[in-house]
mmCIF file of C-alpha atoms and ligand atoms in Angstrom:
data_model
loop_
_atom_site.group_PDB
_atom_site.id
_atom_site.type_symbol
_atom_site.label_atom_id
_atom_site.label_comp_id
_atom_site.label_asym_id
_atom_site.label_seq_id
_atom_site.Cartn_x
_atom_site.Cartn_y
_atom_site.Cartn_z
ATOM 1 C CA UNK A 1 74.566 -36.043 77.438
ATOM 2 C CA UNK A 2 76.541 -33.159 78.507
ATOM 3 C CA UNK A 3 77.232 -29.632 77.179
ATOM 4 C CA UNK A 4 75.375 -28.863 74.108
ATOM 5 C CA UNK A 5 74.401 -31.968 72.870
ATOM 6 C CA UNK A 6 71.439 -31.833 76.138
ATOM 7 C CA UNK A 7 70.020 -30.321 72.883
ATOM 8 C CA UNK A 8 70.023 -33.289 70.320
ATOM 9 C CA UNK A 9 66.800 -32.709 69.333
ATOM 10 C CA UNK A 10 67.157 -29.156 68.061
ATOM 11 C CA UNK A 11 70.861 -30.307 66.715
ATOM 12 C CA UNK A 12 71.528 -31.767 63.063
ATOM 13 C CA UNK A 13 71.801 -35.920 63.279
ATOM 14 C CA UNK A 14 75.274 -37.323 63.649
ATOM 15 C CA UNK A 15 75.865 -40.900 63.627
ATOM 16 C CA UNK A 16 79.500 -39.856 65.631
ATOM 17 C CA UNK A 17 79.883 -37.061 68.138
ATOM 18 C CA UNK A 18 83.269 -35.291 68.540
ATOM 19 C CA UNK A 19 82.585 -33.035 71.899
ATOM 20 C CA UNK A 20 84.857 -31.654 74.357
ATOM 21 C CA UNK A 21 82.098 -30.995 76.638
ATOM 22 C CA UNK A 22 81.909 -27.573 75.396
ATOM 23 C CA UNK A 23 78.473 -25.330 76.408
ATOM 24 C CA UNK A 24 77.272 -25.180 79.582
ATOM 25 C CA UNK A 25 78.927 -22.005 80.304
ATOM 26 C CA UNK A 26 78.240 -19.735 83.449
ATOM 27 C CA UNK A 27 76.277 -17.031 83.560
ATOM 28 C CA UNK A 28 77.020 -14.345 86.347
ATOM 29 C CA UNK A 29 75.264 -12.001 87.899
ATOM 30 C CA UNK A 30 76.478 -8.195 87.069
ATOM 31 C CA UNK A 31 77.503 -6.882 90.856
ATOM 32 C CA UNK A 32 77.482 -3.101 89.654
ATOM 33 C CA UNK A 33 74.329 -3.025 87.303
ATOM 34 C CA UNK A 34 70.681 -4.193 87.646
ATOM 35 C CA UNK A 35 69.283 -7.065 85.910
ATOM 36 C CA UNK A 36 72.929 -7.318 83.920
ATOM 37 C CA UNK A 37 74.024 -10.381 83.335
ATOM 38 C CA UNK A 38 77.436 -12.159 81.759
ATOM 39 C CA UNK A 39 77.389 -14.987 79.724
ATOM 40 C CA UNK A 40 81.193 -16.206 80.061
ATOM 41 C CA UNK A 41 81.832 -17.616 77.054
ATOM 42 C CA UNK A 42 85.649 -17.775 77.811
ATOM 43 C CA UNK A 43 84.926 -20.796 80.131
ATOM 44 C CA UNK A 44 84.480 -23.405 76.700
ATOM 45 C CA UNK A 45 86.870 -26.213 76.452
ATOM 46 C CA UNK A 46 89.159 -23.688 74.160
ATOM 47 C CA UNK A 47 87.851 -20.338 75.473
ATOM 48 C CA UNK A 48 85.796 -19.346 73.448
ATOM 49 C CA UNK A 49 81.903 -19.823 72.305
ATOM 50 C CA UNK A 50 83.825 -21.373 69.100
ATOM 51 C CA UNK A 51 83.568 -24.572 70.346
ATOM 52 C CA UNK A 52 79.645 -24.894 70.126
ATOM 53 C CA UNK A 53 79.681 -24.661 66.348
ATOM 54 C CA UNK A 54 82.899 -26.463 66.140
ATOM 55 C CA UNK A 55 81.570 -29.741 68.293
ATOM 56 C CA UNK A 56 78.554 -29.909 65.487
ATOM 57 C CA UNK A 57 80.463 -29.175 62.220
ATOM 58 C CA UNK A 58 83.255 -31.335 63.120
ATOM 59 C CA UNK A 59 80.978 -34.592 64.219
ATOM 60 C CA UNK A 60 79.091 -34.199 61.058
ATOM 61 C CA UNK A 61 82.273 -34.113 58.954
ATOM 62 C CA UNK A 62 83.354 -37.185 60.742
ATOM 63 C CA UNK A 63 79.686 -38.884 60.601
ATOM 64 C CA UNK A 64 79.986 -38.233 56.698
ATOM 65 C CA UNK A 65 83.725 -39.449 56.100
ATOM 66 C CA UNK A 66 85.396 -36.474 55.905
ATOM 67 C CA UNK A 67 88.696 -36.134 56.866
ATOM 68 C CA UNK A 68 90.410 -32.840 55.389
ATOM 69 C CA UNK A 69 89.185 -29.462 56.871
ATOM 70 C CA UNK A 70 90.505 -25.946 56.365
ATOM 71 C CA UNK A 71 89.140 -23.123 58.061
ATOM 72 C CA UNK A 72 90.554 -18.859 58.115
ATOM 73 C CA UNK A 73 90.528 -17.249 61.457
ATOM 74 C CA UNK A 74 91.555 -14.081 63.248
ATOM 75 C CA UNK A 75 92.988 -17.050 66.002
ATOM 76 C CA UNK A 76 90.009 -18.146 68.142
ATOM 77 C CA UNK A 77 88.283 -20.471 65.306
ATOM 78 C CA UNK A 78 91.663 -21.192 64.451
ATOM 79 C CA UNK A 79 92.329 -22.729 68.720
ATOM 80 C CA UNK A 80 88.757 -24.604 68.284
ATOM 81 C CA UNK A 81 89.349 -26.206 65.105
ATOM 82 C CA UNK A 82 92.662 -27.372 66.174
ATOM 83 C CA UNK A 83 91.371 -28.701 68.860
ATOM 84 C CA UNK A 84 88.720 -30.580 67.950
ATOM 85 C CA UNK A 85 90.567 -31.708 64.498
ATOM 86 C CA UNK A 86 92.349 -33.530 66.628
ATOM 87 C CA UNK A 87 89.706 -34.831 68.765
ATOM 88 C CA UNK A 88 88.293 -36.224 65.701
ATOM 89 C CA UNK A 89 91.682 -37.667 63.956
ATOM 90 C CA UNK A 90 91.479 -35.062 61.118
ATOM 91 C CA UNK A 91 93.462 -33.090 59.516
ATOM 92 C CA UNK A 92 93.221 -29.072 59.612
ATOM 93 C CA UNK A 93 94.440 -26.341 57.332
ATOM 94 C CA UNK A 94 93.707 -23.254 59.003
ATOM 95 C CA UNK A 95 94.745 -19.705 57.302
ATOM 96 C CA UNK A 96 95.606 -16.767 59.526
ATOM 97 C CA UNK A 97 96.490 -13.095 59.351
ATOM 98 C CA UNK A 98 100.418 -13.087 60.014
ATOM 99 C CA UNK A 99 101.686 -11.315 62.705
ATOM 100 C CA UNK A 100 97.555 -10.369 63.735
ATOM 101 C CA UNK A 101 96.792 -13.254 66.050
ATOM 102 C CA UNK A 102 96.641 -13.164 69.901
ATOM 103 C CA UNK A 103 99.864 -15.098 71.208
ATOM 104 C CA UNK A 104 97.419 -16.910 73.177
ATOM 105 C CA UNK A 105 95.351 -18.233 70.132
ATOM 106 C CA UNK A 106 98.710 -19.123 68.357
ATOM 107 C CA UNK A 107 100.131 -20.811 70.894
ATOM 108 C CA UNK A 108 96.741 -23.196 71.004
ATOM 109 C CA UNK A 109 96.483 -23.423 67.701
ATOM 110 C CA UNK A 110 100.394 -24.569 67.276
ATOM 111 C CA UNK A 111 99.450 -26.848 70.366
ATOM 112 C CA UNK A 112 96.739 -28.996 68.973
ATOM 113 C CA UNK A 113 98.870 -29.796 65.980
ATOM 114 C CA UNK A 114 96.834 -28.379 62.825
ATOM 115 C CA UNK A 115 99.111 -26.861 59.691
ATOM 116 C CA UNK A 116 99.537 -23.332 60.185
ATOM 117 C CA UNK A 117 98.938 -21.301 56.975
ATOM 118 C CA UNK A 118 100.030 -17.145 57.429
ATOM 119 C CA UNK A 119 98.886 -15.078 54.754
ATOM 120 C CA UNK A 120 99.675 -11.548 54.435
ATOM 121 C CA UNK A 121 97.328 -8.965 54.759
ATOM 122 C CA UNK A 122 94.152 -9.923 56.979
ATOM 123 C CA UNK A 123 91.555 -11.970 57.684
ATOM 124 C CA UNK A 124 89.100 -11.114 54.574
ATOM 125 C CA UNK A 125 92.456 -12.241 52.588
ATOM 126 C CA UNK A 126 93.027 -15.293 54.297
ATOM 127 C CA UNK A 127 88.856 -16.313 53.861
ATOM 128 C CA UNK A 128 89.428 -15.794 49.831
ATOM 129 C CA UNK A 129 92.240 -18.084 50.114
ATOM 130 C CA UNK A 130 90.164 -20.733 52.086
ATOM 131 C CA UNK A 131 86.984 -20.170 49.002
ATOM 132 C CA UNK A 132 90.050 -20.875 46.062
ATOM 133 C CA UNK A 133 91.859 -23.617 47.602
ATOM 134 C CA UNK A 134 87.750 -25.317 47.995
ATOM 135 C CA UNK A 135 87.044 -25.034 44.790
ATOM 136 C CA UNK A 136 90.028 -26.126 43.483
ATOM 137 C CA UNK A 137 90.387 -29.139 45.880
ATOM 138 C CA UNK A 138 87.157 -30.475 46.611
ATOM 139 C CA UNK A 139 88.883 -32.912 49.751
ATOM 140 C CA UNK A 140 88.845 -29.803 51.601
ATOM 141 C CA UNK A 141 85.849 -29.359 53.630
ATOM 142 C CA UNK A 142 85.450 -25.297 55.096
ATOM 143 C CA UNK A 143 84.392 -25.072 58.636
ATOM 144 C CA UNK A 144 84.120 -21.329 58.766
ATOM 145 C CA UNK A 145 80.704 -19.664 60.139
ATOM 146 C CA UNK A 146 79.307 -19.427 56.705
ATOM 147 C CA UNK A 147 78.904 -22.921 57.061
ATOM 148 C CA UNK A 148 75.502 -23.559 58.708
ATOM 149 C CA UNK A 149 76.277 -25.998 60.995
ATOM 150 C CA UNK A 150 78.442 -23.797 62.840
ATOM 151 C CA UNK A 151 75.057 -22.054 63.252
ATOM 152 C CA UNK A 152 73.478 -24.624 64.629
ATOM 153 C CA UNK A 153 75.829 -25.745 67.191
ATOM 154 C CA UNK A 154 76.216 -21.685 68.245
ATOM 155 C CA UNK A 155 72.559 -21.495 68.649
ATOM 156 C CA UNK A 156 72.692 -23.437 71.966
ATOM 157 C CA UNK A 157 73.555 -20.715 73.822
ATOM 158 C CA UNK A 158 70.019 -19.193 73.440
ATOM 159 C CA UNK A 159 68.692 -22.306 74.828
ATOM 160 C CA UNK A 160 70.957 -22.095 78.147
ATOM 161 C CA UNK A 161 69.962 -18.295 78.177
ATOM 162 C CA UNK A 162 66.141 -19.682 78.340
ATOM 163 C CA UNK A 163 66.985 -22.027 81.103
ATOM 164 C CA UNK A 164 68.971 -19.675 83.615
ATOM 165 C CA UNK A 165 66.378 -17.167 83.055
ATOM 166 C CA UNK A 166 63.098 -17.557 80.749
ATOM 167 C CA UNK A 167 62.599 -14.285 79.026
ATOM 168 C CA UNK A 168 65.421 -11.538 78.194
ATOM 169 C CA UNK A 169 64.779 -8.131 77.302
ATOM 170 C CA UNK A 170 68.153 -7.455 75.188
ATOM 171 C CA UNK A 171 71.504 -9.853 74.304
ATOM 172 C CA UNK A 172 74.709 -7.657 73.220
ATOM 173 C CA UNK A 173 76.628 -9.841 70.996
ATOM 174 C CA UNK A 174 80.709 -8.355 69.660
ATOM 175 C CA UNK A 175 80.061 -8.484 66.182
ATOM 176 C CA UNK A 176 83.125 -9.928 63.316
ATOM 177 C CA UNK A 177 81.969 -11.922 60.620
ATOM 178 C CA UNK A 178 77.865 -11.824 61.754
ATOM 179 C CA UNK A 179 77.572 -15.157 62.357
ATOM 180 C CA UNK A 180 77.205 -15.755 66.447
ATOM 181 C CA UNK A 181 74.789 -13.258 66.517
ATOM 182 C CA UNK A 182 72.429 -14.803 63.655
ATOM 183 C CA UNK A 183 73.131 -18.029 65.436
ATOM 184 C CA UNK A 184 71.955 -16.409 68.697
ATOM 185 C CA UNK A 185 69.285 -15.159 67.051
ATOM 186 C CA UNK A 186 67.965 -18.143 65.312
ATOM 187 C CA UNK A 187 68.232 -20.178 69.301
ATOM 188 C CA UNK A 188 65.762 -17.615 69.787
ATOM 189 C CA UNK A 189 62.962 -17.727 66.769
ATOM 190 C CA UNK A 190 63.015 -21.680 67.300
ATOM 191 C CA UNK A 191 61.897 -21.445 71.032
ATOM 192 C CA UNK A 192 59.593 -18.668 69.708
ATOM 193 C CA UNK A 193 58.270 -21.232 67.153
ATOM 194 C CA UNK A 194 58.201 -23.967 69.697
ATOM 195 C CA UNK A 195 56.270 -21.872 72.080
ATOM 196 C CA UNK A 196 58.519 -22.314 74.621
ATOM 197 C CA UNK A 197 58.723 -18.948 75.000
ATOM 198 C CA UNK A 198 56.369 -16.077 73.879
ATOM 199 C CA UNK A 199 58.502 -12.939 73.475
ATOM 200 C CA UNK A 200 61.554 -12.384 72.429
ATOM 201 C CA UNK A 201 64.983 -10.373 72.942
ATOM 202 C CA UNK A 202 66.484 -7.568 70.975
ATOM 203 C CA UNK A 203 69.880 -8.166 69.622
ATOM 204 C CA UNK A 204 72.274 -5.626 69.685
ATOM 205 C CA UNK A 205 75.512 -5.810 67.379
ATOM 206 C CA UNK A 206 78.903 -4.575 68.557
ATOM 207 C CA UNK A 207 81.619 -3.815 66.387
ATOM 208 C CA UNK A 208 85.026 -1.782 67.241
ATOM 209 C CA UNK A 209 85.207 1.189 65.169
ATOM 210 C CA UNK A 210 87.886 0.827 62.708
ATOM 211 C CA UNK A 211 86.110 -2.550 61.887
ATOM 212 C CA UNK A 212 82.420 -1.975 61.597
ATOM 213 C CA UNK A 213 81.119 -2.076 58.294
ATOM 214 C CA UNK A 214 77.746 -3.527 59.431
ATOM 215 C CA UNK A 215 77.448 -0.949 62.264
ATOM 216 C CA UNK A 216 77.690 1.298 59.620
ATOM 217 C CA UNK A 217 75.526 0.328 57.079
ATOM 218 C CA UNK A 218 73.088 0.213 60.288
ATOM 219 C CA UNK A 219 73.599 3.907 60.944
ATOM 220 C CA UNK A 220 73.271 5.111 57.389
ATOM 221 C CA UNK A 221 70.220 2.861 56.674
ATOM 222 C CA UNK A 222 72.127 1.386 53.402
ATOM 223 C CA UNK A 223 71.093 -1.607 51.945
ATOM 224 C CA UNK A 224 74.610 -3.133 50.978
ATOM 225 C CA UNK A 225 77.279 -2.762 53.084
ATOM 226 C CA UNK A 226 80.706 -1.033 52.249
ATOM 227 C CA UNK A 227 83.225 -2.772 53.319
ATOM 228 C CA UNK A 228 86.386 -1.412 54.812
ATOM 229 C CA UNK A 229 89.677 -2.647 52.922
ATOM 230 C CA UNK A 230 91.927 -1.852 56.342
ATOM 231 C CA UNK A 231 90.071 -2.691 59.294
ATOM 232 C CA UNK A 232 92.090 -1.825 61.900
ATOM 233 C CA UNK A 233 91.176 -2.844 66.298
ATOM 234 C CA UNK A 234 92.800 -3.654 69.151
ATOM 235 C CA UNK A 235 90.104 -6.396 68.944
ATOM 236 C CA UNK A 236 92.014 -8.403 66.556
ATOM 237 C CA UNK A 237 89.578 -10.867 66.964
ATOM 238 C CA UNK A 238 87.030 -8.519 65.053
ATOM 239 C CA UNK A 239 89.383 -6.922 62.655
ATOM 240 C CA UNK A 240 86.724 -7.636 59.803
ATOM 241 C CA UNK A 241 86.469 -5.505 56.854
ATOM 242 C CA UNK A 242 84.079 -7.367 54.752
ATOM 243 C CA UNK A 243 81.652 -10.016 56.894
ATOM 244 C CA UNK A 244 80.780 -12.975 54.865
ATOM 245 C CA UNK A 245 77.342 -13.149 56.770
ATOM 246 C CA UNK A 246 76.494 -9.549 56.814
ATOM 247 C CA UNK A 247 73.252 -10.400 55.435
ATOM 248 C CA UNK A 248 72.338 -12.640 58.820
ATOM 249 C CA UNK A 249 73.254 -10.285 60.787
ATOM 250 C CA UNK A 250 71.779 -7.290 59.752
ATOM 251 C CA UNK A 251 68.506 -9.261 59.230
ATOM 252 C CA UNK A 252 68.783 -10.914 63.384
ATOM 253 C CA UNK A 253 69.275 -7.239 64.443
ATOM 254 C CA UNK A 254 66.241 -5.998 62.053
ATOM 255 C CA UNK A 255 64.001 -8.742 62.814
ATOM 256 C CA UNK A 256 64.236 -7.903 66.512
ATOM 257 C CA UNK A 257 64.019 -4.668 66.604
ATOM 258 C CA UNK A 258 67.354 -4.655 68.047
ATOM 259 C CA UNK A 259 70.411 -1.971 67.059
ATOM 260 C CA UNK A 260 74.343 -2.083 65.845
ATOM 261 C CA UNK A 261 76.620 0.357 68.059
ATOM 262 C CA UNK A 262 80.344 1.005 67.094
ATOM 263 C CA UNK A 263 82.844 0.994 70.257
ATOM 264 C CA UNK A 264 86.035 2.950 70.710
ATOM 265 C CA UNK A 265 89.525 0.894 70.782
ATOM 266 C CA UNK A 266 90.141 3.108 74.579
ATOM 267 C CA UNK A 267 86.048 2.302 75.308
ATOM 268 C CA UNK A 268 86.904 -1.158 74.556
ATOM 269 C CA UNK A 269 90.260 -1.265 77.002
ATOM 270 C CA UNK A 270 88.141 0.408 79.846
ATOM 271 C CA UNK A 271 85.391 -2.189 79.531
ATOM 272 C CA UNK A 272 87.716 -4.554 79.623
ATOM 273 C CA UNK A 273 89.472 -3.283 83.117
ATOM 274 C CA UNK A 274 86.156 -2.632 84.192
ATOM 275 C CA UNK A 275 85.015 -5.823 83.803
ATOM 276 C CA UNK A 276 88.005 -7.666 85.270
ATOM 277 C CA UNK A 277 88.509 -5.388 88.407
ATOM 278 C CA UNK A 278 84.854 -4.455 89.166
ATOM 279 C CA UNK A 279 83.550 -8.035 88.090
ATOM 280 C CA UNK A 280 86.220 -10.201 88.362
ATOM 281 C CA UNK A 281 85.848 -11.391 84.800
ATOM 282 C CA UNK A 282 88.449 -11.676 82.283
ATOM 283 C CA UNK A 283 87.657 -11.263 78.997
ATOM 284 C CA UNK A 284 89.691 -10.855 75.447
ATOM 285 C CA UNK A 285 89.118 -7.102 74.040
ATOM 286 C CA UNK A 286 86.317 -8.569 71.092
ATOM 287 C CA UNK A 287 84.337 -9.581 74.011
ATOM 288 C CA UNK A 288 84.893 -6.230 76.330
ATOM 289 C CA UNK A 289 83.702 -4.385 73.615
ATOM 290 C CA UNK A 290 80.081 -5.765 73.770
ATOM 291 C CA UNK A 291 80.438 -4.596 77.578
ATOM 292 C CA UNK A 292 81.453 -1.396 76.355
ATOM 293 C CA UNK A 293 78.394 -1.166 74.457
ATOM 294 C CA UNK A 294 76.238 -1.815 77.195
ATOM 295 C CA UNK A 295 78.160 1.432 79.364
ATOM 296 C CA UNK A 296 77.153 3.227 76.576
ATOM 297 C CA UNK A 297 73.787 2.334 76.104
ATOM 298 C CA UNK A 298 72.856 2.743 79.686
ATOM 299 C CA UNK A 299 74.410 6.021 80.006
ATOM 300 C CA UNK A 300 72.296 7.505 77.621
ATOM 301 C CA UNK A 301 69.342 5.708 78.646
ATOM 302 C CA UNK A 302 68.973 3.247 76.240
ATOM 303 C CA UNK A 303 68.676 0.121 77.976
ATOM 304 C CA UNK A 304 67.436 0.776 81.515
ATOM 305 C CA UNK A 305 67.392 -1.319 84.684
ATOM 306 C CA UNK A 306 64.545 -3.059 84.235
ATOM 307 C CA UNK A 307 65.466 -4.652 80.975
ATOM 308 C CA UNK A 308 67.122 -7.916 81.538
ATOM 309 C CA UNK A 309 70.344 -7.944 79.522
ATOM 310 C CA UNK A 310 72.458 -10.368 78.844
ATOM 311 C CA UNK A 311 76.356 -9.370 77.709
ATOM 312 C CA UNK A 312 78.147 -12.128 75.744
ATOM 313 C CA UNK A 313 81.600 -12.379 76.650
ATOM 314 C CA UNK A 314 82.602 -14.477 73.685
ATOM 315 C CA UNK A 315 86.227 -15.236 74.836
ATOM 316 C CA UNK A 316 88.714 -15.280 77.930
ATOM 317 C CA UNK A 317 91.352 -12.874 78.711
ATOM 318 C CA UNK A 318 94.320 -15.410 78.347
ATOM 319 C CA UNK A 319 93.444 -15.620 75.118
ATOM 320 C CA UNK A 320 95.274 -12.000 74.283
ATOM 321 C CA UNK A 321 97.991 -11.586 76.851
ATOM 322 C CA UNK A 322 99.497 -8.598 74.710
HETATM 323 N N1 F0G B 1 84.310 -12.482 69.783
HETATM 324 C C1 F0G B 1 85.392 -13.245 69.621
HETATM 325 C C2 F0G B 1 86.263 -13.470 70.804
HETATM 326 C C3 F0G B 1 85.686 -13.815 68.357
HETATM 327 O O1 F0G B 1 86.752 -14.580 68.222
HETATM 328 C C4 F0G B 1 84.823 -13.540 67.282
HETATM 329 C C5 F0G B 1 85.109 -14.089 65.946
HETATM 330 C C6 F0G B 1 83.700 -12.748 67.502
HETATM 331 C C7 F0G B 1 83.470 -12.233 68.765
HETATM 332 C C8 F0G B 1 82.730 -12.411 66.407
HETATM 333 O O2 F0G B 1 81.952 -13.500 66.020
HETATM 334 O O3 F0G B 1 82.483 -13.570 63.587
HETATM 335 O O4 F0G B 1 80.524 -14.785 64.517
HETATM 336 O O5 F0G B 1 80.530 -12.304 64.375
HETATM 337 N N2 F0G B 1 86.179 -14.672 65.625
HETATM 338 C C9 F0G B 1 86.412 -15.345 64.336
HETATM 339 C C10 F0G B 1 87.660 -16.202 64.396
HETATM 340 C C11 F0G B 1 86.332 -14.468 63.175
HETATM 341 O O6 F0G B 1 88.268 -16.476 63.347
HETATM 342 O O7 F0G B 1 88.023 -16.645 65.468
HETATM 343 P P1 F0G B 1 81.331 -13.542 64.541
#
């Protein structure tokens, strides 16, 4: 078996697997920092870490007869569902911010054939739509992260973190909805569990400023988050004002003793220039701000070179050419 399916065991049981290959994703060595290390997400069969959940939910969905999905997306769910809809010989709604996609994720998504829905206003908009058109057409099955076995697929990337390099100190995860880094998270507690491994990383959140109600909640200690009705990033694929899985992903970053850190739109730009002219790594602005986080961190001494630190660039720079 290739990709993420290696993992079968720790996966759900399908009796039909829709893959693309996807997983299996480099991991480089930082050239400028210590103990730094990229996990280049932006190298799955759509560009982005997407495609682990997708290659679960969808197979499952096929296994059990399915053949309707609908899914919202600020564009790179939107690229892997297409994708893999089609793979599978289904059909996919998926709902979009107008005019608040990355060209690149539009184009892919247009590509692959699925039926292009543009709402206006943004992406927590275009999730309501997905929860009224479910319960009103059951046919529908929603493939967005607050369905688990998104989770489960997304975990994998935990388990190729293990492989490369047995115990990590911290994993900086950019931080929209909450579900990757619950999912990266929960890769984690089952090795834990397994003793395959007997310590385990903190997670730190990233989100962009003008989208970060978790990061904020985090800073003021609340309890419930408040959400932000204009979230507004250069990240578009983070513009996020209310996170379904807010609760995940406050609890991953709790559990592990971990932090959420807000980034600058400019902090996020430098990263990303940083990244691609000091690394040679392209990487979407979402995924150059969890980079920026780390710049930040180590310059006031928060992570230091001894801690093993993994950055998760979650998708590739083609993906937002503008
Ligand atoms: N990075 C990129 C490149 C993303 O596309 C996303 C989410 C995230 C990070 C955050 O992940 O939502 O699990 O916390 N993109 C979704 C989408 C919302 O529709 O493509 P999360």
């Amino acid at each position: 078996m290739n990709g993420i399916w290696r993992f079968q065991d720790l996966l759900p049981k399908v009796s039909e697997i829709v893959s693309l290959n996807e997983g299996n994703t480099p991991l480089i060595r930082s050239k400028e920092f210590e103990n730094l290390y990229f996990k280049f997400e932006g190298l799955n069969p759509t560009g982005s870490f997407k495609d682990r959940g997708m290659s679960v939910v969808v197979s499952l969905a096929k296994s059990n007869g399915i053949k309707k999905l609908i899914v919202a997306s600020t564009g790179n769910t939107a690229a892997s569902a297409s994708a893999y809809a089609a793979r599978a010989g289904m059909e996919c709604i998926v709902v979009i911010p107008k005019g608040k996609v990355a060209k690149g994720k539009l184009f892919q998504t247009i590509l692959h054939g699925a039926n292009i829905m543009e709402i206006e206003g943004n992406f927590d908009e275009a999730i309501k739509y997905v929860i009224n058109k479910i319960e009103k057409e059951r046919e529908y099955y929603p493939i967005n992260s607050f369905n688990p076995w998104r989770i489960e697929g997304q975990k994998t990337l935990s388990f190729e973190l293990y492989e490369k390099l047995g115990s990590i100190d911290n994993v900086i995860v950019p931080v929209g909805n909450g579900g990757n880094i619950s999912a990266i998270w929960k890769g984690f507690k089952e090795l834990y569990e397994l003793k395959i491994i007997n310590n385990l990383p903190k997670m730190i959140g990233v989100q962009a400023e003008g989208a970060s109600p978790i990061a904020e909640t985090w800073e003021k200690g609340l309890e419930k988050p408040i959400f932000f009705e204009k979230p507004e990033t250069i990240a578009t694929a983070i513009r996020i004002g209310k996170p379904v899985n807010w609760q995940k992903a406050l609890k991953a970053v709790r559990e592990s003793g971990g932090i959420f850190i807000k980034v600058k739109d400019d902090e996020i730009i430098e990263a990303q220039k940083r990244l691609a002219r000091h690394e040679g790594i392209g990487a979407e602005p979402a995924s150059a701000a969890a980079y920026a986080a780390y710049l930040k961190l180590k310059e006031k001494d928060m992570i230091n070179k001894y801690e093993k630190t993994i950055v998760v660039l979650t998708g590739h720079a083609l993906k937002d050419p503008n």
